[in-house]
Amino acid sequence: MITQKIDQARGLPGKDYSPEEVKRLKKQNKTNQGSLVKSFVYGGLDGTVTTFAVVAGVAGAELSTAVVLILGVANLIADGISMAFGDYLGTRAENDYIDTKRTGELWKARNAAEQEKKDMIELYIEKGISESDSKTVVGIISQYEKSWVDIMMVEKLGLIESSESPIKNALATFVSFVLFGSIPVLIYAIAKFIPFVATHTFFTACILPGVTLFILGALKVFFTKQSWYRAGTEMLILGGVASAAAYVVGVLLGRLG
């Protein structure tokens, strides 16, 4: 009944959650698979765009395959490590921030309980719940310290505790960056062994990363509200613009030489 009143106040369809639904929601909150998928997708997108931009720039300057491979691999490893460290530090900082805020809310729950109850009652009243129901909800929830602090974190601070692992996120980013970012470079590496690729190296290096960008962009539907084809097309266009710019710069600089 309490969850129903809160949902209605938020403008959501009122419903009572069954024990099975509660278990499912708890399980979802405890897993960090969604975060790993996000790191994997964005790592792959960055890797593909960044490496192909380097390849396009070198190709525009009409430099040798050896230069493409050297710059491509060097960029792949250096940027992959940089991206991984960035993801690691970002995730750790977010977790530390949430932990700090939770410690503060826990202290308030233990040392300023009455004021916290008053604040939460006022918050629920602002959401459209009657004063009597707000007092009932707060009176019940405040009896359970962990749940009380969890709710204050969400309702007052807009924070949800995360079980994200900085190391796992960093590894997912690095692996994805190197895996997908290596595609443009590998095309030049295998050109010596496949006649068609040797004849149409840059064309092949444009098509395969383009397909990769579209697929990875489409996978963003798992954590965005975009349609898959719109997200895929958007990433394809953005990657194409970045690569085209790098190619034009390569052409211009190549003429200076």
PDB file of C-alpha atoms in Angstrom:
ATOM      1  CA  MET A   1       0.000   0.000   0.000  1.00  0.00           C
ATOM      2  CA  ILE A   2       2.854   2.362   0.851  1.00  0.00           C
ATOM      3  CA  THR A   3       4.622   1.757  -2.465  1.00  0.00           C
ATOM      4  CA  GLN A   4       1.329   2.332  -4.241  1.00  0.00           C
ATOM      5  CA  LYS A   5       0.831   5.747  -2.613  1.00  0.00           C
ATOM      6  CA  ILE A   6       4.398   6.800  -3.395  1.00  0.00           C
ATOM      7  CA  ASP A   7       4.114   5.678  -7.021  1.00  0.00           C
ATOM      8  CA  GLN A   8       0.867   7.575  -7.439  1.00  0.00           C
ATOM      9  CA  ALA A   9       2.440  10.719  -6.001  1.00  0.00           C
ATOM     10  CA  ARG A  10       5.218  10.412  -8.599  1.00  0.00           C
ATOM     11  CA  GLY A  11       2.684  10.152 -11.377  1.00  0.00           C
ATOM     12  CA  LEU A  12       3.306   6.440 -11.890  1.00  0.00           C
ATOM     13  CA  PRO A  13       0.648   3.733 -12.094  1.00  0.00           C
ATOM     14  CA  GLY A  14      -0.064   2.693  -8.552  1.00  0.00           C
ATOM     15  CA  LYS A  15       0.747  -0.923  -7.836  1.00  0.00           C
ATOM     16  CA  ASP A  16       1.662  -3.232  -5.006  1.00  0.00           C
ATOM     17  CA  TYR A  17       4.892  -5.121  -5.609  1.00  0.00           C
ATOM     18  CA  SER A  18       4.757  -8.887  -5.212  1.00  0.00           C
ATOM     19  CA  PRO A  19       7.557 -10.655  -3.283  1.00  0.00           C
ATOM     20  CA  GLU A  20       8.891 -11.980  -6.594  1.00  0.00           C
ATOM     21  CA  GLU A  21       9.065  -8.465  -8.077  1.00  0.00           C
ATOM     22  CA  VAL A  22      10.848  -7.139  -5.001  1.00  0.00           C
ATOM     23  CA  LYS A  23      13.455  -9.911  -5.268  1.00  0.00           C
ATOM     24  CA  ARG A  24      13.927  -9.176  -8.973  1.00  0.00           C
ATOM     25  CA  LEU A  25      14.415  -5.446  -8.350  1.00  0.00           C
ATOM     26  CA  LYS A  26      16.908  -6.116  -5.548  1.00  0.00           C
ATOM     27  CA  LYS A  27      18.849  -8.455  -7.808  1.00  0.00           C
ATOM     28  CA  GLN A  28      18.978  -5.814 -10.518  1.00  0.00           C
ATOM     29  CA  ASN A  29      20.262  -3.217  -8.076  1.00  0.00           C
ATOM     30  CA  LYS A  30      23.039  -5.511  -6.845  1.00  0.00           C
ATOM     31  CA  THR A  31      24.438  -6.338 -10.277  1.00  0.00           C
ATOM     32  CA  ASN A  32      26.845  -4.164 -12.228  1.00  0.00           C
ATOM     33  CA  GLN A  33      26.350  -5.896 -15.569  1.00  0.00           C
ATOM     34  CA  GLY A  34      24.586  -2.839 -16.969  1.00  0.00           C
ATOM     35  CA  SER A  35      27.607  -0.710 -16.094  1.00  0.00           C
ATOM     36  CA  LEU A  36      29.967  -3.189 -17.746  1.00  0.00           C
ATOM     37  CA  VAL A  37      27.872  -3.170 -20.915  1.00  0.00           C
ATOM     38  CA  LYS A  38      27.936   0.606 -20.936  1.00  0.00           C
ATOM     39  CA  SER A  39      31.719   0.707 -20.510  1.00  0.00           C
ATOM     40  CA  PHE A  40      32.105  -1.926 -23.233  1.00  0.00           C
ATOM     41  CA  VAL A  41      29.914  -0.076 -25.719  1.00  0.00           C
ATOM     42  CA  TYR A  42      31.395   3.362 -25.141  1.00  0.00           C
ATOM     43  CA  GLY A  43      34.923   1.974 -25.063  1.00  0.00           C
ATOM     44  CA  GLY A  44      34.293   0.333 -28.432  1.00  0.00           C
ATOM     45  CA  LEU A  45      32.822   3.510 -29.887  1.00  0.00           C
ATOM     46  CA  ASP A  46      35.769   5.621 -28.756  1.00  0.00           C
ATOM     47  CA  GLY A  47      38.249   3.035 -29.970  1.00  0.00           C
ATOM     48  CA  THR A  48      36.674   2.775 -33.413  1.00  0.00           C
ATOM     49  CA  VAL A  49      36.322   6.524 -33.957  1.00  0.00           C
ATOM     50  CA  THR A  50      39.751   7.446 -32.563  1.00  0.00           C
ATOM     51  CA  THR A  51      41.742   4.783 -34.390  1.00  0.00           C
ATOM     52  CA  PHE A  52      39.942   5.216 -37.682  1.00  0.00           C
ATOM     53  CA  ALA A  53      40.485   8.972 -37.487  1.00  0.00           C
ATOM     54  CA  VAL A  54      44.227   8.306 -37.190  1.00  0.00           C
ATOM     55  CA  VAL A  55      44.125   5.859 -40.102  1.00  0.00           C
ATOM     56  CA  ALA A  56      42.097   8.313 -42.213  1.00  0.00           C
ATOM     57  CA  GLY A  57      44.534  11.122 -41.496  1.00  0.00           C
ATOM     58  CA  VAL A  58      47.547   9.003 -42.444  1.00  0.00           C
ATOM     59  CA  ALA A  59      45.767   7.716 -45.562  1.00  0.00           C
ATOM     60  CA  GLY A  60      44.886  11.272 -46.560  1.00  0.00           C
ATOM     61  CA  ALA A  61      48.556  12.186 -46.346  1.00  0.00           C
ATOM     62  CA  GLU A  62      49.297   9.159 -48.574  1.00  0.00           C
ATOM     63  CA  LEU A  63      51.842   7.744 -46.164  1.00  0.00           C
ATOM     64  CA  SER A  64      52.984   4.124 -46.222  1.00  0.00           C
ATOM     65  CA  THR A  65      51.200   1.168 -44.696  1.00  0.00           C
ATOM     66  CA  ALA A  66      54.006   0.885 -42.148  1.00  0.00           C
ATOM     67  CA  VAL A  67      53.225   4.390 -40.884  1.00  0.00           C
ATOM     68  CA  VAL A  68      49.515   3.532 -40.666  1.00  0.00           C
ATOM     69  CA  LEU A  69      50.315   0.451 -38.588  1.00  0.00           C
ATOM     70  CA  ILE A  70      52.799   2.227 -36.312  1.00  0.00           C
ATOM     71  CA  LEU A  71      50.592   5.221 -35.571  1.00  0.00           C
ATOM     72  CA  GLY A  72      47.435   3.109 -35.398  1.00  0.00           C
ATOM     73  CA  VAL A  73      48.813   0.591 -32.892  1.00  0.00           C
ATOM     74  CA  ALA A  74      50.547   3.267 -30.807  1.00  0.00           C
ATOM     75  CA  ASN A  75      47.329   5.270 -30.619  1.00  0.00           C
ATOM     76  CA  LEU A  76      45.322   2.138 -29.870  1.00  0.00           C
ATOM     77  CA  ILE A  77      47.398   1.154 -26.851  1.00  0.00           C
ATOM     78  CA  ALA A  78      47.994   4.660 -25.484  1.00  0.00           C
ATOM     79  CA  ASP A  79      44.386   5.832 -25.799  1.00  0.00           C
ATOM     80  CA  GLY A  80      43.064   2.471 -24.589  1.00  0.00           C
ATOM     81  CA  ILE A  81      45.070   2.776 -21.380  1.00  0.00           C
ATOM     82  CA  SER A  82      44.036   6.413 -20.990  1.00  0.00           C
ATOM     83  CA  MET A  83      40.356   5.529 -21.433  1.00  0.00           C
ATOM     84  CA  ALA A  84      40.631   2.668 -18.952  1.00  0.00           C
ATOM     85  CA  PHE A  85      42.262   4.885 -16.318  1.00  0.00           C
ATOM     86  CA  GLY A  86      39.605   7.536 -16.898  1.00  0.00           C
ATOM     87  CA  ASP A  87      36.800   5.010 -16.418  1.00  0.00           C
ATOM     88  CA  TYR A  88      38.502   3.592 -13.311  1.00  0.00           C
ATOM     89  CA  LEU A  89      39.017   6.980 -11.673  1.00  0.00           C
ATOM     90  CA  GLY A  90      35.527   8.168 -12.621  1.00  0.00           C
ATOM     91  CA  THR A  91      33.809   5.075 -11.211  1.00  0.00           C
ATOM     92  CA  ARG A  92      35.907   5.148  -8.030  1.00  0.00           C
ATOM     93  CA  ALA A  93      35.227   8.844  -7.490  1.00  0.00           C
ATOM     94  CA  GLU A  94      31.488   8.293  -7.936  1.00  0.00           C
ATOM     95  CA  ASN A  95      31.490   5.373  -5.493  1.00  0.00           C
ATOM     96  CA  ASP A  96      33.508   7.374  -2.946  1.00  0.00           C
ATOM     97  CA  TYR A  97      31.116  10.308  -3.265  1.00  0.00           C
ATOM     98  CA  ILE A  98      28.079   8.088  -2.696  1.00  0.00           C
ATOM     99  CA  ASP A  99      29.763   6.401   0.293  1.00  0.00           C
ATOM    100  CA  THR A 100      30.532   9.795   1.819  1.00  0.00           C
ATOM    101  CA  LYS A 101      26.948  10.968   1.393  1.00  0.00           C
ATOM    102  CA  ARG A 102      25.611   7.736   2.844  1.00  0.00           C
ATOM    103  CA  THR A 103      27.828   8.112   5.899  1.00  0.00           C
ATOM    104  CA  GLY A 104      26.391  11.592   6.378  1.00  0.00           C
ATOM    105  CA  GLU A 105      22.790  10.406   6.062  1.00  0.00           C
ATOM    106  CA  LEU A 106      23.477   7.534   8.466  1.00  0.00           C
ATOM    107  CA  TRP A 107      24.840   9.985  11.027  1.00  0.00           C
ATOM    108  CA  LYS A 108      21.720  12.152  10.637  1.00  0.00           C
ATOM    109  CA  ALA A 109      19.442   9.126  11.012  1.00  0.00           C
ATOM    110  CA  ARG A 110      21.125   8.253  14.312  1.00  0.00           C
ATOM    111  CA  ASN A 111      21.724  11.720  15.737  1.00  0.00           C
ATOM    112  CA  ALA A 112      19.046  13.939  14.216  1.00  0.00           C
ATOM    113  CA  ALA A 113      16.257  11.464  13.572  1.00  0.00           C
ATOM    114  CA  GLU A 114      13.362  13.785  14.364  1.00  0.00           C
ATOM    115  CA  GLN A 115      14.572  16.501  12.016  1.00  0.00           C
ATOM    116  CA  GLU A 116      15.121  13.935   9.259  1.00  0.00           C
ATOM    117  CA  LYS A 117      11.596  12.598   9.746  1.00  0.00           C
ATOM    118  CA  LYS A 118      10.222  16.127   9.544  1.00  0.00           C
ATOM    119  CA  ASP A 119      12.170  16.792   6.339  1.00  0.00           C
ATOM    120  CA  MET A 120      10.924  13.582   4.733  1.00  0.00           C
ATOM    121  CA  ILE A 121       7.313  14.261   5.738  1.00  0.00           C
ATOM    122  CA  GLU A 122       7.523  17.691   4.116  1.00  0.00           C
ATOM    123  CA  LEU A 123       9.096  16.148   1.010  1.00  0.00           C
ATOM    124  CA  TYR A 124       6.289  13.597   0.643  1.00  0.00           C
ATOM    125  CA  ILE A 125       3.662  16.279   1.185  1.00  0.00           C
ATOM    126  CA  GLU A 126       5.260  18.279  -1.642  1.00  0.00           C
ATOM    127  CA  LYS A 127       4.939  15.187  -3.837  1.00  0.00           C
ATOM    128  CA  GLY A 128       1.191  15.139  -3.250  1.00  0.00           C
ATOM    129  CA  ILE A 129       0.868  12.623  -0.429  1.00  0.00           C
ATOM    130  CA  SER A 130      -1.450  13.715   2.377  1.00  0.00           C
ATOM    131  CA  GLU A 131       0.114  14.770   5.666  1.00  0.00           C
ATOM    132  CA  SER A 132      -1.359  11.822   7.566  1.00  0.00           C
ATOM    133  CA  ASP A 133      -0.149   9.295   4.984  1.00  0.00           C
ATOM    134  CA  SER A 134       3.259  10.986   4.857  1.00  0.00           C
ATOM    135  CA  LYS A 135       3.622  10.638   8.608  1.00  0.00           C
ATOM    136  CA  THR A 136       2.546   6.997   8.381  1.00  0.00           C
ATOM    137  CA  VAL A 137       5.041   6.223   5.629  1.00  0.00           C
ATOM    138  CA  VAL A 138       7.918   7.952   7.405  1.00  0.00           C
ATOM    139  CA  GLY A 139       6.964   6.448  10.762  1.00  0.00           C
ATOM    140  CA  ILE A 140       7.120   2.934   9.337  1.00  0.00           C
ATOM    141  CA  ILE A 141      10.246   3.298   7.202  1.00  0.00           C
ATOM    142  CA  SER A 142      12.251   5.088   9.897  1.00  0.00           C
ATOM    143  CA  GLN A 143      12.047   1.960  12.055  1.00  0.00           C
ATOM    144  CA  TYR A 144      14.407   0.186   9.653  1.00  0.00           C
ATOM    145  CA  GLU A 145      17.734   2.003   9.620  1.00  0.00           C
ATOM    146  CA  LYS A 146      19.205   0.653   6.366  1.00  0.00           C
ATOM    147  CA  SER A 147      16.005   1.136   4.390  1.00  0.00           C
ATOM    148  CA  TRP A 148      15.549   4.554   5.981  1.00  0.00           C
ATOM    149  CA  VAL A 149      19.003   5.679   4.868  1.00  0.00           C
ATOM    150  CA  ASP A 150      18.519   4.150   1.393  1.00  0.00           C
ATOM    151  CA  ILE A 151      15.308   6.115   0.920  1.00  0.00           C
ATOM    152  CA  MET A 152      16.812   9.353   2.184  1.00  0.00           C
ATOM    153  CA  MET A 153      19.683   8.910  -0.274  1.00  0.00           C
ATOM    154  CA  VAL A 154      17.243   8.602  -3.156  1.00  0.00           C
ATOM    155  CA  GLU A 155      14.545  11.058  -2.121  1.00  0.00           C
ATOM    156  CA  LYS A 156      16.736  13.829  -0.710  1.00  0.00           C
ATOM    157  CA  LEU A 157      19.951  13.502  -2.693  1.00  0.00           C
ATOM    158  CA  GLY A 158      18.883  11.655  -5.821  1.00  0.00           C
ATOM    159  CA  LEU A 159      21.625   9.078  -5.288  1.00  0.00           C
ATOM    160  CA  ILE A 160      21.380   5.318  -5.700  1.00  0.00           C
ATOM    161  CA  GLU A 161      24.065   3.084  -4.258  1.00  0.00           C
ATOM    162  CA  SER A 162      26.062   1.269  -6.879  1.00  0.00           C
ATOM    163  CA  SER A 163      27.983  -2.002  -6.832  1.00  0.00           C
ATOM    164  CA  GLU A 164      30.059  -0.949  -9.834  1.00  0.00           C
ATOM    165  CA  SER A 165      33.632  -2.210  -9.777  1.00  0.00           C
ATOM    166  CA  PRO A 166      36.160   0.399 -10.965  1.00  0.00           C
ATOM    167  CA  ILE A 167      38.578  -2.331 -12.044  1.00  0.00           C
ATOM    168  CA  LYS A 168      35.973  -4.303 -14.005  1.00  0.00           C
ATOM    169  CA  ASN A 169      34.704  -1.156 -15.704  1.00  0.00           C
ATOM    170  CA  ALA A 170      38.252  -0.161 -16.628  1.00  0.00           C
ATOM    171  CA  LEU A 171      39.012  -3.615 -18.037  1.00  0.00           C
ATOM    172  CA  ALA A 172      35.773  -3.612 -20.037  1.00  0.00           C
ATOM    173  CA  THR A 173      36.661  -0.211 -21.493  1.00  0.00           C
ATOM    174  CA  PHE A 174      40.232  -1.215 -22.367  1.00  0.00           C
ATOM    175  CA  VAL A 175      39.313  -4.563 -23.921  1.00  0.00           C
ATOM    176  CA  SER A 176      36.513  -3.030 -25.963  1.00  0.00           C
ATOM    177  CA  PHE A 177      38.648  -0.069 -27.046  1.00  0.00           C
ATOM    178  CA  VAL A 178      41.450  -2.329 -28.270  1.00  0.00           C
ATOM    179  CA  LEU A 179      39.122  -4.950 -29.756  1.00  0.00           C
ATOM    180  CA  PHE A 180      37.010  -2.631 -31.895  1.00  0.00           C
ATOM    181  CA  GLY A 181      39.657   0.028 -32.392  1.00  0.00           C
ATOM    182  CA  SER A 182      41.992  -2.546 -33.932  1.00  0.00           C
ATOM    183  CA  ILE A 183      39.635  -3.153 -36.885  1.00  0.00           C
ATOM    184  CA  PRO A 184      40.893  -0.276 -39.074  1.00  0.00           C
ATOM    185  CA  VAL A 185      44.519  -1.208 -38.305  1.00  0.00           C
ATOM    186  CA  LEU A 186      44.016  -4.926 -38.946  1.00  0.00           C
ATOM    187  CA  ILE A 187      42.615  -4.175 -42.389  1.00  0.00           C
ATOM    188  CA  TYR A 188      45.954  -2.657 -43.375  1.00  0.00           C
ATOM    189  CA  ALA A 189      47.807  -5.556 -41.767  1.00  0.00           C
ATOM    190  CA  ILE A 190      45.917  -8.244 -43.707  1.00  0.00           C
ATOM    191  CA  ALA A 191      45.969  -6.304 -46.990  1.00  0.00           C
ATOM    192  CA  LYS A 192      49.191  -8.089 -47.916  1.00  0.00           C
ATOM    193  CA  PHE A 193      47.442 -11.447 -47.832  1.00  0.00           C
ATOM    194  CA  ILE A 194      44.055 -10.687 -49.422  1.00  0.00           C
ATOM    195  CA  PRO A 195      44.145  -9.235 -52.969  1.00  0.00           C
ATOM    196  CA  PHE A 196      40.741  -7.522 -52.757  1.00  0.00           C
ATOM    197  CA  VAL A 197      41.646  -5.798 -49.508  1.00  0.00           C
ATOM    198  CA  ALA A 198      45.035  -4.814 -50.940  1.00  0.00           C
ATOM    199  CA  THR A 199      43.299  -3.165 -53.901  1.00  0.00           C
ATOM    200  CA  HIS A 200      40.594  -1.464 -51.844  1.00  0.00           C
ATOM    201  CA  THR A 201      42.344  -1.020 -48.501  1.00  0.00           C
ATOM    202  CA  PHE A 202      41.028   2.386 -47.508  1.00  0.00           C
ATOM    203  CA  PHE A 203      37.541   1.586 -48.829  1.00  0.00           C
ATOM    204  CA  THR A 204      37.444  -1.577 -46.701  1.00  0.00           C
ATOM    205  CA  ALA A 205      38.839   0.382 -43.765  1.00  0.00           C
ATOM    206  CA  CYS A 206      35.870   2.751 -44.124  1.00  0.00           C
ATOM    207  CA  ILE A 207      33.127   0.138 -44.483  1.00  0.00           C
ATOM    208  CA  LEU A 208      33.968  -2.202 -41.594  1.00  0.00           C
ATOM    209  CA  PRO A 209      34.451   0.523 -38.941  1.00  0.00           C
ATOM    210  CA  GLY A 210      31.263   2.147 -40.241  1.00  0.00           C
ATOM    211  CA  VAL A 211      29.330  -1.075 -39.653  1.00  0.00           C
ATOM    212  CA  THR A 212      30.963  -1.387 -36.235  1.00  0.00           C
ATOM    213  CA  LEU A 213      29.967   2.147 -35.279  1.00  0.00           C
ATOM    214  CA  PHE A 214      26.369   1.545 -36.317  1.00  0.00           C
ATOM    215  CA  ILE A 215      26.117  -1.703 -34.332  1.00  0.00           C
ATOM    216  CA  LEU A 216      27.721  -0.256 -31.198  1.00  0.00           C
ATOM    217  CA  GLY A 217      25.604   2.880 -31.486  1.00  0.00           C
ATOM    218  CA  ALA A 218      22.490   0.745 -31.767  1.00  0.00           C
ATOM    219  CA  LEU A 219      23.495  -1.098 -28.579  1.00  0.00           C
ATOM    220  CA  LYS A 220      23.105   2.174 -26.662  1.00  0.00           C
ATOM    221  CA  VAL A 221      19.371   1.420 -26.521  1.00  0.00           C
ATOM    222  CA  PHE A 222      20.169  -0.635 -23.425  1.00  0.00           C
ATOM    223  CA  PHE A 223      20.808   2.560 -21.436  1.00  0.00           C
ATOM    224  CA  THR A 224      19.233   5.349 -23.492  1.00  0.00           C
ATOM    225  CA  LYS A 225      15.711   5.994 -24.745  1.00  0.00           C
ATOM    226  CA  GLN A 226      16.754   6.375 -28.374  1.00  0.00           C
ATOM    227  CA  SER A 227      15.534   3.987 -31.039  1.00  0.00           C
ATOM    228  CA  TRP A 228      18.240   1.550 -32.163  1.00  0.00           C
ATOM    229  CA  TYR A 229      18.371   2.772 -35.750  1.00  0.00           C
ATOM    230  CA  ARG A 230      18.545   6.418 -34.696  1.00  0.00           C
ATOM    231  CA  ALA A 231      21.333   5.739 -32.181  1.00  0.00           C
ATOM    232  CA  GLY A 232      23.238   3.665 -34.736  1.00  0.00           C
ATOM    233  CA  THR A 233      22.876   6.267 -37.486  1.00  0.00           C
ATOM    234  CA  GLU A 234      23.892   9.054 -35.116  1.00  0.00           C
ATOM    235  CA  MET A 235      27.138   7.301 -34.191  1.00  0.00           C
ATOM    236  CA  LEU A 236      27.822   6.466 -37.826  1.00  0.00           C
ATOM    237  CA  ILE A 237      27.453  10.121 -38.802  1.00  0.00           C
ATOM    238  CA  LEU A 238      29.558  11.415 -35.897  1.00  0.00           C
ATOM    239  CA  GLY A 239      32.298   8.894 -36.612  1.00  0.00           C
ATOM    240  CA  GLY A 240      32.142   9.712 -40.313  1.00  0.00           C
ATOM    241  CA  VAL A 241      32.468  13.451 -39.687  1.00  0.00           C
ATOM    242  CA  ALA A 242      35.461  12.956 -37.368  1.00  0.00           C
ATOM    243  CA  SER A 243      37.176  10.637 -39.822  1.00  0.00           C
ATOM    244  CA  ALA A 244      36.448  12.902 -42.798  1.00  0.00           C
ATOM    245  CA  ALA A 245      37.957  15.842 -40.930  1.00  0.00           C
ATOM    246  CA  ALA A 246      41.062  13.793 -40.122  1.00  0.00           C
ATOM    247  CA  TYR A 247      41.335  12.721 -43.771  1.00  0.00           C
ATOM    248  CA  VAL A 248      41.102  16.309 -45.051  1.00  0.00           C
ATOM    249  CA  VAL A 249      43.752  17.437 -42.560  1.00  0.00           C
ATOM    250  CA  GLY A 250      45.956  14.568 -43.708  1.00  0.00           C
ATOM    251  CA  VAL A 251      45.535  15.580 -47.346  1.00  0.00           C
ATOM    252  CA  LEU A 252      46.394  19.222 -46.598  1.00  0.00           C
ATOM    253  CA  LEU A 253      49.423  18.392 -44.448  1.00  0.00           C
ATOM    254  CA  GLY A 254      50.561  15.835 -46.994  1.00  0.00           C
ATOM    255  CA  ARG A 255      50.690  18.538 -49.677  1.00  0.00           C
ATOM    256  CA  LEU A 256      52.864  20.705 -47.446  1.00  0.00           C
ATOM    257  CA  GLY A 257      55.459  17.971 -47.418  1.00  0.00           C
TER     258      GLY A 257
END
